[in-house]
XYZ file of C-alpha atoms in Angstrom:
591
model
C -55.855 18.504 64.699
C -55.132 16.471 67.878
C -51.984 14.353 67.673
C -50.958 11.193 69.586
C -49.175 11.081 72.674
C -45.229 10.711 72.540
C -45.531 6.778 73.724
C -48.548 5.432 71.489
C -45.779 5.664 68.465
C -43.832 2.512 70.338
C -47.335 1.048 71.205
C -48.531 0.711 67.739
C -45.385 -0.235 66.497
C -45.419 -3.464 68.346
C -49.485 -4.068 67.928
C -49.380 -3.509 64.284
C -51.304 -0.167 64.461
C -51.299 2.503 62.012
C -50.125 5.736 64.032
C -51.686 8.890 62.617
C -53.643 11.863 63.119
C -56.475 11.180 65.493
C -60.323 12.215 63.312
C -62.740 14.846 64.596
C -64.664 13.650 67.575
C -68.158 13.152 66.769
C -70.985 13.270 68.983
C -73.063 10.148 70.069
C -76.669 9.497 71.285
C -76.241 11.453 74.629
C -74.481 14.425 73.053
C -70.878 13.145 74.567
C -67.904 12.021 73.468
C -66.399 8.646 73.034
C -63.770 6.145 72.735
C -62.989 5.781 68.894
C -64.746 2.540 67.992
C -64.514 -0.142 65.050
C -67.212 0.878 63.582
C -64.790 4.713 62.233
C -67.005 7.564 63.927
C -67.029 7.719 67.844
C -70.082 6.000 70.052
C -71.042 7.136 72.921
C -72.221 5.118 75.895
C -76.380 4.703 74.734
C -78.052 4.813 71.878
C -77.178 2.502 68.964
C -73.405 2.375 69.734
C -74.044 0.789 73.125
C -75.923 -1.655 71.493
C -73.405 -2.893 68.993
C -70.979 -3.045 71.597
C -72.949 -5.359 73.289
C -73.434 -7.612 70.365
C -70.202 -7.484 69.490
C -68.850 -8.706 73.280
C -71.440 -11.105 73.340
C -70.496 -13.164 70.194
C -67.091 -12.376 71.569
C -67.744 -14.959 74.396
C -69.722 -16.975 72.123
C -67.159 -18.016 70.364
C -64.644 -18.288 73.174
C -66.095 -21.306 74.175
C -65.775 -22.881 71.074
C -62.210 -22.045 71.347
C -61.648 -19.815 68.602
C -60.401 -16.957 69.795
C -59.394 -15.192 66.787
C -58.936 -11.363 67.395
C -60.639 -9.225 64.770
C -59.322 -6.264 63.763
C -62.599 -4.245 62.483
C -62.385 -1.815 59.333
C -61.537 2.239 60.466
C -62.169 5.377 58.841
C -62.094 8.850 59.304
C -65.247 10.613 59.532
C -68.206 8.735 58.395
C -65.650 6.115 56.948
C -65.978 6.460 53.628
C -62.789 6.611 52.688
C -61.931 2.534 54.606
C -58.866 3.537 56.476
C -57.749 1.528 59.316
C -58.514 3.216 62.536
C -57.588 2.983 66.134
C -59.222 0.078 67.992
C -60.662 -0.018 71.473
C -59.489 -3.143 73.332
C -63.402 -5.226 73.242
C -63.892 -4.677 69.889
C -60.511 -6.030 69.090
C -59.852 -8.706 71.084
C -63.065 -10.506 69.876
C -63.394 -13.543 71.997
C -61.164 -11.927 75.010
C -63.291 -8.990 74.634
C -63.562 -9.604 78.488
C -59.892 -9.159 79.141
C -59.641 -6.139 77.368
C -62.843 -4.581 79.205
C -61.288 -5.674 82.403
C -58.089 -3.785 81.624
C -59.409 -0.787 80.554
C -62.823 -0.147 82.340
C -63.048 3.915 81.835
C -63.242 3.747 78.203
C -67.157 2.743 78.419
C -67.391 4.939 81.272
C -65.394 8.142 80.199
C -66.194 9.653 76.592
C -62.559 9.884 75.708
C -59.748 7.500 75.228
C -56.065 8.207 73.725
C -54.401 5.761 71.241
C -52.231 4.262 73.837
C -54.272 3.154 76.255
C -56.567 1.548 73.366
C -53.189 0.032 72.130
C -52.638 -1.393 75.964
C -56.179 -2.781 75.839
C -55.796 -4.290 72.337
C -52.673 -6.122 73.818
C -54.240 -7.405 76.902
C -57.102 -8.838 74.727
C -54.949 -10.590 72.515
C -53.013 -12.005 75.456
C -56.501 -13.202 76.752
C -57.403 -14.664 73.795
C -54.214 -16.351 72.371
C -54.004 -17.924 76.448
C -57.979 -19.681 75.819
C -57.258 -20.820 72.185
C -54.093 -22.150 73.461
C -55.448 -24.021 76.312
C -58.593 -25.284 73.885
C -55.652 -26.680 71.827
C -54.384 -28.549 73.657
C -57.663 -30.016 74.901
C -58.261 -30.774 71.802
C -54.941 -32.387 70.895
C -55.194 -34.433 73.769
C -58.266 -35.928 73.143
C -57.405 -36.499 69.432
C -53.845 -38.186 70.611
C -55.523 -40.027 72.762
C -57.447 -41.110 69.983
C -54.373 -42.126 68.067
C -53.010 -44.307 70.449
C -55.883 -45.960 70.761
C -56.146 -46.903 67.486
C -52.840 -47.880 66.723
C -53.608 -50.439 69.371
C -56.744 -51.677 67.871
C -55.329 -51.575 64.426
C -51.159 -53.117 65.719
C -50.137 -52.566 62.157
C -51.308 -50.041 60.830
C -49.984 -47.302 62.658
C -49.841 -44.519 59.496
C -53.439 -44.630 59.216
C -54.208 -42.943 62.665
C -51.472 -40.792 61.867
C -52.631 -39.491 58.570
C -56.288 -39.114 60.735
C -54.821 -37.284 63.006
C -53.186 -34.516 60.553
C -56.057 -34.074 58.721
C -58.165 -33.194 61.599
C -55.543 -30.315 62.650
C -55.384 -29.377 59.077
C -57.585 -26.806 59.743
C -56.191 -24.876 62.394
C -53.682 -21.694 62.070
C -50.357 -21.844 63.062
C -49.963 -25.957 63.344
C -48.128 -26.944 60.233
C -44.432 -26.982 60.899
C -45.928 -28.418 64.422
C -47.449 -31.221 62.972
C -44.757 -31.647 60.229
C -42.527 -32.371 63.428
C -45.048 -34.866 65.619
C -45.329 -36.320 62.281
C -41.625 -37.412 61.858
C -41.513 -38.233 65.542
C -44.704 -40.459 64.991
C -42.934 -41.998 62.073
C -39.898 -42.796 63.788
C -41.823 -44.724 66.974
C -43.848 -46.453 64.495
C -40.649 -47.768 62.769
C -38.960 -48.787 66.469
C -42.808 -50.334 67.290
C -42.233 -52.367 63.839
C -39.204 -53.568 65.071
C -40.149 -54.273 68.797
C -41.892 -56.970 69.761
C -45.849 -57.547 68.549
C -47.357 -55.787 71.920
C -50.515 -58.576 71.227
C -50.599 -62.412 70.246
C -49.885 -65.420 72.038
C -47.763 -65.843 75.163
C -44.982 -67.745 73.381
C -43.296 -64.566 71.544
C -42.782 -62.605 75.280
C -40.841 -65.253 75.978
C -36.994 -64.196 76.310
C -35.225 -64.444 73.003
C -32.841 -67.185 73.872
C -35.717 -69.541 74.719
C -37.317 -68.519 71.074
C -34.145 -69.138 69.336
C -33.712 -72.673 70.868
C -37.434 -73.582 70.249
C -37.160 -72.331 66.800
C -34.064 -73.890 66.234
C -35.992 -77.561 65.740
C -38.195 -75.696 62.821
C -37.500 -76.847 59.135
C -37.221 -74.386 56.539
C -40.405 -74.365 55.284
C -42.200 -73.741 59.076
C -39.228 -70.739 59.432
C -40.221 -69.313 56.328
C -44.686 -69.021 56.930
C -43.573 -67.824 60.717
C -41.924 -64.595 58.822
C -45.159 -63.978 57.358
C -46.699 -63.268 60.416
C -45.636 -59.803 61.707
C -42.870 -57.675 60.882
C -41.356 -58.702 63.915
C -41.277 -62.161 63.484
C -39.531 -61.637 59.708
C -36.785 -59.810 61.863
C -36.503 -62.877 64.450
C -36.684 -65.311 62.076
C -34.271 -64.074 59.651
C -31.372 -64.845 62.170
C -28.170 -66.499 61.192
C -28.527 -68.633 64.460
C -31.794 -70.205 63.111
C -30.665 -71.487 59.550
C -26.768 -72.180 60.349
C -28.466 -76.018 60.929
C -30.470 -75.822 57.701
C -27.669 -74.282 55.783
C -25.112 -77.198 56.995
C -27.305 -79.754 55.756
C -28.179 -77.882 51.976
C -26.302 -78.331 49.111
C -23.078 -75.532 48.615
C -24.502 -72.883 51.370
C -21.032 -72.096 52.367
C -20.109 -74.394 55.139
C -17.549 -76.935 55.645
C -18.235 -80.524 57.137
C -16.445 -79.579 59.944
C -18.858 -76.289 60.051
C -16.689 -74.052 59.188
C -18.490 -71.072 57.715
C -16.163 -69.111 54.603
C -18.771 -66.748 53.274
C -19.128 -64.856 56.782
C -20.769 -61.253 54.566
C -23.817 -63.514 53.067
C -26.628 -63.800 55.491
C -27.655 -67.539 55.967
C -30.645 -67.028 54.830
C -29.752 -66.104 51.598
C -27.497 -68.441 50.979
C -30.022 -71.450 51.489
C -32.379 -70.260 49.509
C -29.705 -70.644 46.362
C -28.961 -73.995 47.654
C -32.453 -75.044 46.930
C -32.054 -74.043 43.304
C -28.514 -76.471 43.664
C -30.263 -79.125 44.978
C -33.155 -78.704 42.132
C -31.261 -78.260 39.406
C -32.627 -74.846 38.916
C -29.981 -72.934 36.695
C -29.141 -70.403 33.450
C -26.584 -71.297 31.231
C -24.247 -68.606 29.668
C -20.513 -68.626 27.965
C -18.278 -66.194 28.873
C -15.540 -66.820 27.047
C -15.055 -68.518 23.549
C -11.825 -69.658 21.682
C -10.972 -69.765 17.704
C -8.999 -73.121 18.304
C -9.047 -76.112 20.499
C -7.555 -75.632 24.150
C -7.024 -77.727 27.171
C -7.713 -74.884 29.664
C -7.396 -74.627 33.266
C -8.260 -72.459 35.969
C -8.523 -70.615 39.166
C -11.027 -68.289 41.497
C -9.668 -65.423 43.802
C -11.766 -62.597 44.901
C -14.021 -61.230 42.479
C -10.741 -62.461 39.353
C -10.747 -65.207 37.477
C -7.381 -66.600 35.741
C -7.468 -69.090 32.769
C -4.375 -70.848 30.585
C -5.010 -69.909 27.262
C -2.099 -71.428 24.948
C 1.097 -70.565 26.766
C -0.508 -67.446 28.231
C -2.559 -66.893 31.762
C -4.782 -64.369 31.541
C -6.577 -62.686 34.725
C -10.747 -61.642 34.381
C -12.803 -59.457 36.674
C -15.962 -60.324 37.066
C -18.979 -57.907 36.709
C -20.943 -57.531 39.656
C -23.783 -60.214 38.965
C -20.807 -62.948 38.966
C -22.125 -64.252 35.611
C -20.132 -62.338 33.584
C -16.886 -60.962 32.982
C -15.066 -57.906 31.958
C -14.211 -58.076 28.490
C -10.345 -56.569 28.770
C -8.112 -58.954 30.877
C -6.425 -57.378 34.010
C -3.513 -58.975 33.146
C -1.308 -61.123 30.585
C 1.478 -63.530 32.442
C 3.516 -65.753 29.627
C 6.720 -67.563 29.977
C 6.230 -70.481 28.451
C 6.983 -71.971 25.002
C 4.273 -74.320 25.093
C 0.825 -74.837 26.520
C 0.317 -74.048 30.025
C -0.775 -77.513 31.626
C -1.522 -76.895 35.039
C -1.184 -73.668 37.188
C -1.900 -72.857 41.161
C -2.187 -69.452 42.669
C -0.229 -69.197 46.423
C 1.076 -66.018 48.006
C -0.068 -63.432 45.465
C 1.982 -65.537 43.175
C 1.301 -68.169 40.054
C 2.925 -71.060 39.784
C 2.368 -72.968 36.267
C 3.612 -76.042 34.966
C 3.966 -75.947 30.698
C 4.364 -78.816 28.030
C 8.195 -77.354 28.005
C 9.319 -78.852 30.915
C 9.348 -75.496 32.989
C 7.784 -74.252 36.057
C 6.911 -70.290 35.986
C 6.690 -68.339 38.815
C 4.882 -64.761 38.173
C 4.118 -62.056 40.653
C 0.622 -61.277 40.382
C 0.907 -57.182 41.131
C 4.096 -57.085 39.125
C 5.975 -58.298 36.113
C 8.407 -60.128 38.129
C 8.665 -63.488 36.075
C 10.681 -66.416 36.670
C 11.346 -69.724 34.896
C 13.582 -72.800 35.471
C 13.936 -75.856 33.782
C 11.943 -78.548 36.118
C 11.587 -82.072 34.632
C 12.835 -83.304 31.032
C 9.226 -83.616 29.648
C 5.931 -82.020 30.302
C 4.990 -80.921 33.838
C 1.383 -82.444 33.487
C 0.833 -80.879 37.715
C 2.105 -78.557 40.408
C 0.990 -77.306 43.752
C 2.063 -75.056 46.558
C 1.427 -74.351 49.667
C 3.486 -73.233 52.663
C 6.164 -71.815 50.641
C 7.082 -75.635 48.915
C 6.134 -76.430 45.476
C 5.622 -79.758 44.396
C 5.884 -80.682 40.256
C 4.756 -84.098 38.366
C 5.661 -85.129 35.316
C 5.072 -87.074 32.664
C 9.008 -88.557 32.647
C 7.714 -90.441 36.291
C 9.302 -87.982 38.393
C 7.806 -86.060 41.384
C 10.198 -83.220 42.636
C 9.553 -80.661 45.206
C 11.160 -76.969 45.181
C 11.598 -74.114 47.509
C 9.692 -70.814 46.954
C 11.912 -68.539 48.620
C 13.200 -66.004 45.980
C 16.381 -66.751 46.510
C 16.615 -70.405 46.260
C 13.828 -70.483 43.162
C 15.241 -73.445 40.574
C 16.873 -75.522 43.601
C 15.294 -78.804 43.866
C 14.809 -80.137 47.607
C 14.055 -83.959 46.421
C 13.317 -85.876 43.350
C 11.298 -89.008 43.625
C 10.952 -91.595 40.936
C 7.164 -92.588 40.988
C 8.201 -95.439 38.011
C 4.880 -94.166 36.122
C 3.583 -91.169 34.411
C 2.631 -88.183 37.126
C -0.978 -87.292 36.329
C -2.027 -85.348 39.492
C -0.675 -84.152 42.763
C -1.827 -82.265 46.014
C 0.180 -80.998 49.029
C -1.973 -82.123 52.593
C -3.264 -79.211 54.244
C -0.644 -80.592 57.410
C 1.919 -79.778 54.748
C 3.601 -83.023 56.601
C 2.905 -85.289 53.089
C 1.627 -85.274 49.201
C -0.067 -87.787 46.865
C 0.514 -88.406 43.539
C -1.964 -89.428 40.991
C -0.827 -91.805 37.828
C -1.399 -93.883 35.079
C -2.075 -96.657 36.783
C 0.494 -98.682 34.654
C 2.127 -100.857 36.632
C 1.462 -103.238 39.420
C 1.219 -100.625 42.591
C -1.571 -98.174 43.272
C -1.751 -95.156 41.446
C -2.468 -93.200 44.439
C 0.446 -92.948 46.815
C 1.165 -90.552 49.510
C 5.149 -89.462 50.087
C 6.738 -87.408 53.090
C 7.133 -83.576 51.734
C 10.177 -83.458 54.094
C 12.254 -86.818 53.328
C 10.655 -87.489 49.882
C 10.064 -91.201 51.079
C 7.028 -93.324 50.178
C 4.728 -93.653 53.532
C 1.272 -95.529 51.716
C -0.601 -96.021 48.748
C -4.648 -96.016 48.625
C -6.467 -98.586 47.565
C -5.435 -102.693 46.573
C -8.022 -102.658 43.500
C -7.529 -100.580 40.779
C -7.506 -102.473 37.524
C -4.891 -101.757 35.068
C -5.055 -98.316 32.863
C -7.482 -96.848 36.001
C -5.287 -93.557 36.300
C -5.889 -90.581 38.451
C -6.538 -87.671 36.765
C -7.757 -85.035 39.393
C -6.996 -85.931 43.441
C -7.815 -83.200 46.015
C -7.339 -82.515 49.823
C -10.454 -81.882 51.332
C -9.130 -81.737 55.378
C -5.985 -83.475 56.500
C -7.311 -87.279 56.615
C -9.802 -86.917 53.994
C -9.146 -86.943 50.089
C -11.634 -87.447 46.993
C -10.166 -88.672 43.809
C -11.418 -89.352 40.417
C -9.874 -90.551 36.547
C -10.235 -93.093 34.049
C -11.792 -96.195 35.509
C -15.309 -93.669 35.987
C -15.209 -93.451 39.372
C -15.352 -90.610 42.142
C -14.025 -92.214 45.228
C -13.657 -90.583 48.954
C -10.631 -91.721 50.891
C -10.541 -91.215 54.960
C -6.825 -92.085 56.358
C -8.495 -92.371 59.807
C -10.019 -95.482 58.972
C -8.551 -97.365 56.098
C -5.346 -96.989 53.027
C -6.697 -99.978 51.989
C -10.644 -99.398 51.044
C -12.566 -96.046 50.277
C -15.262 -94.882 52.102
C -17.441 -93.890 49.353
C -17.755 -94.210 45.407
C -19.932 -93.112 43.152
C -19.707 -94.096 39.562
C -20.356 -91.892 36.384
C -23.822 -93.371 35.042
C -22.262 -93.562 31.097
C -18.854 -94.862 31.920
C -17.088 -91.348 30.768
C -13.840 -90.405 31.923
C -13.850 -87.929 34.469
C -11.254 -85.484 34.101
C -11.566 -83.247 37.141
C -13.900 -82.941 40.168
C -15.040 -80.045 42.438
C -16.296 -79.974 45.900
C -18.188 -77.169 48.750
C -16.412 -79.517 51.487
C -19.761 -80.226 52.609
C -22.342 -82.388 50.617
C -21.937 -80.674 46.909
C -19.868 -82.474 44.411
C -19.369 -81.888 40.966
C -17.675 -83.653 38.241
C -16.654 -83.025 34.568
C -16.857 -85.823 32.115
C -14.945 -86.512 28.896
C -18.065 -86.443 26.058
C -20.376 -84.002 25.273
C -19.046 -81.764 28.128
C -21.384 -83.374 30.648
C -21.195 -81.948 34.298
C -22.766 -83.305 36.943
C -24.130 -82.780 40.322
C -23.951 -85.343 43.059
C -25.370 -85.294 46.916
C -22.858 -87.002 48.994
C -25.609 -88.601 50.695
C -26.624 -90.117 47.944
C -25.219 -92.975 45.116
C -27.321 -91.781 42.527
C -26.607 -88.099 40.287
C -28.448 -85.698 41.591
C -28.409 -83.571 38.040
C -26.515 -83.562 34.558
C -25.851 -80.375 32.424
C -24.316 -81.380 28.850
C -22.461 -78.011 28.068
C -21.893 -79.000 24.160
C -23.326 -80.786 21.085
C -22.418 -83.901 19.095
C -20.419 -81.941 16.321
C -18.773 -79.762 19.063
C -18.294 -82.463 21.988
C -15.543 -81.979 24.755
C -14.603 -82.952 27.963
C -14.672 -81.025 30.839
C -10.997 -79.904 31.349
C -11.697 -77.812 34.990
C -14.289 -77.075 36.925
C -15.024 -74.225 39.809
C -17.581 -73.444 41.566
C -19.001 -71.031 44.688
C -22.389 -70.454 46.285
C -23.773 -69.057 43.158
C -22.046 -70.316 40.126
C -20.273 -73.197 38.432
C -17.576 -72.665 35.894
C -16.896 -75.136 33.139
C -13.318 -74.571 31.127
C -14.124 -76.703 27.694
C -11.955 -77.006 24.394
C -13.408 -74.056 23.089
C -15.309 -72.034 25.762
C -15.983 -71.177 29.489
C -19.598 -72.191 30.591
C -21.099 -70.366 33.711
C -24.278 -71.661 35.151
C -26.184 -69.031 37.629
C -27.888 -70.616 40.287
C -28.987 -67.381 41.662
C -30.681 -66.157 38.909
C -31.911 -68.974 36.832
């Protein structure tokens, strides 16, 4: 038995060859020995042998130029083969479509009857070198052409660029070896399709290579409806044209989009976009109706927004909401419980993480609202109908005709700064946003305007607003909306807008409730949203600034059940409505 040299062991190891006792020699055509062969028994260099060989290298190069060069590894045996064991492997037959290579490295294995293990193993090496080198270099032939391809027809197609990619994988389905490869170019082609999607259509009309500055002026003088078919056009455009810069125009002139008269943007987190496509649904009237909160007995409620809480004066209590998400509805459990008073709360502000509320006891409350610090004092001799605060002052009106103003410095709480005597019932009062002067809303009882503005710092009267009020027209609700500019609204039906700029004597603008209802309170977006809250059949209406006509009316009750509107708030997406025995909410963003 003839065993293997002491370095084919090493050899086959790294080929994949089974090492083993080498079989009996057998003799070929010619009588003479040869190389062990694919085939199990030895061939010599004629006869039969020669010709397989032959055959064998010439499909070899066949398919080499296909570029498949696969190297076979043929069936061995021992003897006549019978038994199918793997054998050793001369380089040619091996190597398959590098047969070449493998001949060229060993070239006395044709010549020379015998061969030893290792020097097949060499050749078998050699030939796979040869042959993994062509099918490499036909691959990437070929996966140049086919990228080529691709690019081509993500050109042609612009859009579309998953389609060539999907193409593309299929085709190279096929071969060995290319998955994770192609999982990779894959991703990579996925990512430079999303930053094409995002870049600039590489096609289309000269106006979009323009630089971006000129497009944002020239789409500046688009109206909302041109803005809104240019986003349909690419991907690229929707990106452009969903800019805050292009609607901050449109959103300024739509009803409650979150911007002041004076432009002053206070919902900076909503996108622009967004936030004018609620206003349409304002501005049409477009809403759902939903109660939040309901009451066993009649209430005069008020209250107040902050954050994502709402806080409402139920009886002699405050109680403090979180809203759900959605804004439309609220957390059952209250977040918190302030109470201090012996009687109903009337009217209540929220300043410096504190409430202030004035109750039918003649007290004002202050309440910490983080803590349980609560503090009362005896204000006015009857019911404080109104407070306010701002800048650390609080201001108090009351139904025994007095105005007074207060400190809200801990420790000078219950120390009043100046008492005025107004000579009528206090209905209504608001601190200018100067903090240089307030006005007082009255009853209207006497012969002197109910609306008259006092200096916060020396109590004494500086004007009164308006020369035409008719007796009994008190002021119910008065607001600051900027330092000169004021809306009121009460009794005699009418909302009126005063600017100190131009007149005391006249108001700018009216508007007068269609059914001659009292309107107890009034609600503005500082813009050109205003909203009112009459005194039958909880009617609330919607006006447009620009307009003298109502825009829209929502009655919130029925006949058996009618109430006014005590308070109203409202923000982008939602209007409150405080009634005598429920809180209305009415979505504009999902109606």
């Amino acid at each position: 038995m003839v065993s293997p040299p002491p370095g084919a062991a090493a050899v086959a190891a790294r080929t994949g060859l089974r090492v083993g006792p080498a079989p009996p020699p057998l003799m070929g055509s010619q009588g003479r020995l040869g190389p062990p062969g694919n085939g199990g028994p030895g061939e010599g260099e004629g006869g039969e042998a020669r010709k397989l060989q032959e055959g064998r290298v010439a499909r070899g190069k066949r398919r080499k130029g296909k570029g498949k060069g696969k190297a076979r590894a043929g069936q061995g045996g021992r003897g006549s083969g019978a038994e199918g064991k793997p054998g050793p492997q001369t380089a040619k037959e091996a190597a398959g479509p590098g047969a070449e290579a493998g001949a060229r490295a060993c070239p006395r294995e044709e010549a020379e009857g015998g061969g030893s293990v290792e020097e097949g193993a060499r050749g078998i090496i050699k030939g796979d070198e040869g042959s993994a080198g062509a099918g490499k270099e036909a691959q990437g032939r070929e996966y140049r052409k086919k990228e080529a391809w691709r690019v081509r027809a993500r050109r042609r197609e612009g859009a579309r660029p998953g389609r060539a990619q999907r193409q593309g994988g299929q085709a190279w389905a096929d071969i060995p070896g290319t998955g994770v490869a192609m999982a990779a170019e894959a991703g990579e082609e996925e990512e430079e399709a999303a930053r094409e999607s995002a870049a600039r259509p590489a096609a289309g009309p000269a106006l979009w290579r323009l630089p971006e500055e000129l497009l944002l002026l020239i789409c500046s003088y688009l109206d909302m409806r041109a803005l809104g078919r240019l986003a349909q056009v690419c991907r690229w455009l929707r990106r452009f044209t969903s800019c805050d810069l292009l609607w901050r125009r449109i959103a300024r002139a739509s009803l409650n989009s979150g911007f002041t008269r004076l432009g002053t943007d206070l919902m900076t987190s909503v996108p622009v976009k967004e936030r004018v496509k609620v206003s349409q649904n304002w501005r049409l009237g477009r809403c759902r109706e939903a109660i939040l909160l309901k009451w066993r007995c009649s209430q005069m409620p008020w209250m107040q927004l902050e954050d994502d809480s709402l806080y409402i004066s139920q009886a002699n209590f405050i109680l403090a909401y979180q809203f759900r998400p959605d804004g439309a509805s609220l957390n059952r459990r209250p977040l918190g419980v302030f109470a201090g008073h012996d009687e109903d709360v009337c009217h209540f502000v929220l300043a410096n993480s504190h409430i202030i509320s004035a109750g039918g006891d003649g007290k004002i409350g202050v309440h910490k609202i983080h803590s349980t610090f609560t503090v009362k004092y005896s204000a006015h001799e009857q019911e404080v109908n109104c407070v306010d605060c701002k800048g650390g002052i609080i201001v108090s009106g009351s139904r025994d005709r007095t105005a007074k103003v207060w400190p809200l410095a801990s420790g000078q709480l219950g120390q009043c700064l100046h008492t005025i005597q107004t000579e009528d019932r206090v209905w209504s009062i608001a601190i200018s946003p100067l903090l240089s002067s307030f006005v007082t809303g009255t009853a209207c009882c006497g012969h002197f305007s109910p609306l008259r503005i006092w200096d916060l710092n020396s109590g004494q009267l500086m004007t009164h607003l308006g020369s035409d009020f008719p007796p009994g027209a008190g002021v119910l609700d008065v607001m600051y909306e900027s330092p000169f500019t004021l809306l009121s609204c009460g009794y005699d039906t009418y909302v009126r807008y005063w600017d100190l700029r131009t007149s005391v004597r006249k108001c700018v603008m009216e508007w007068e409730e269609p059914h001659d209802s009292t309107l107890y309170c009034l609600q503005t977006d500082g813009n050109h949203l205003l909203a009112t809250g009459s005194s039958y059949y909880g009617v609330v209406r919607l006006w447009d600034r620009r307009q003298r006509a109502c825009l829209h009316a929502f009655p919130l009750t029925s006949t058996p059940l009618s109430s006014p509107v005590y308070c109203l708030r409202l923000t982008t997406k939602h209007l409150y409505a405080a009634l005598s025995y429920n809180l209305h909410v009415l979505d504009f963003q999902n109606p």
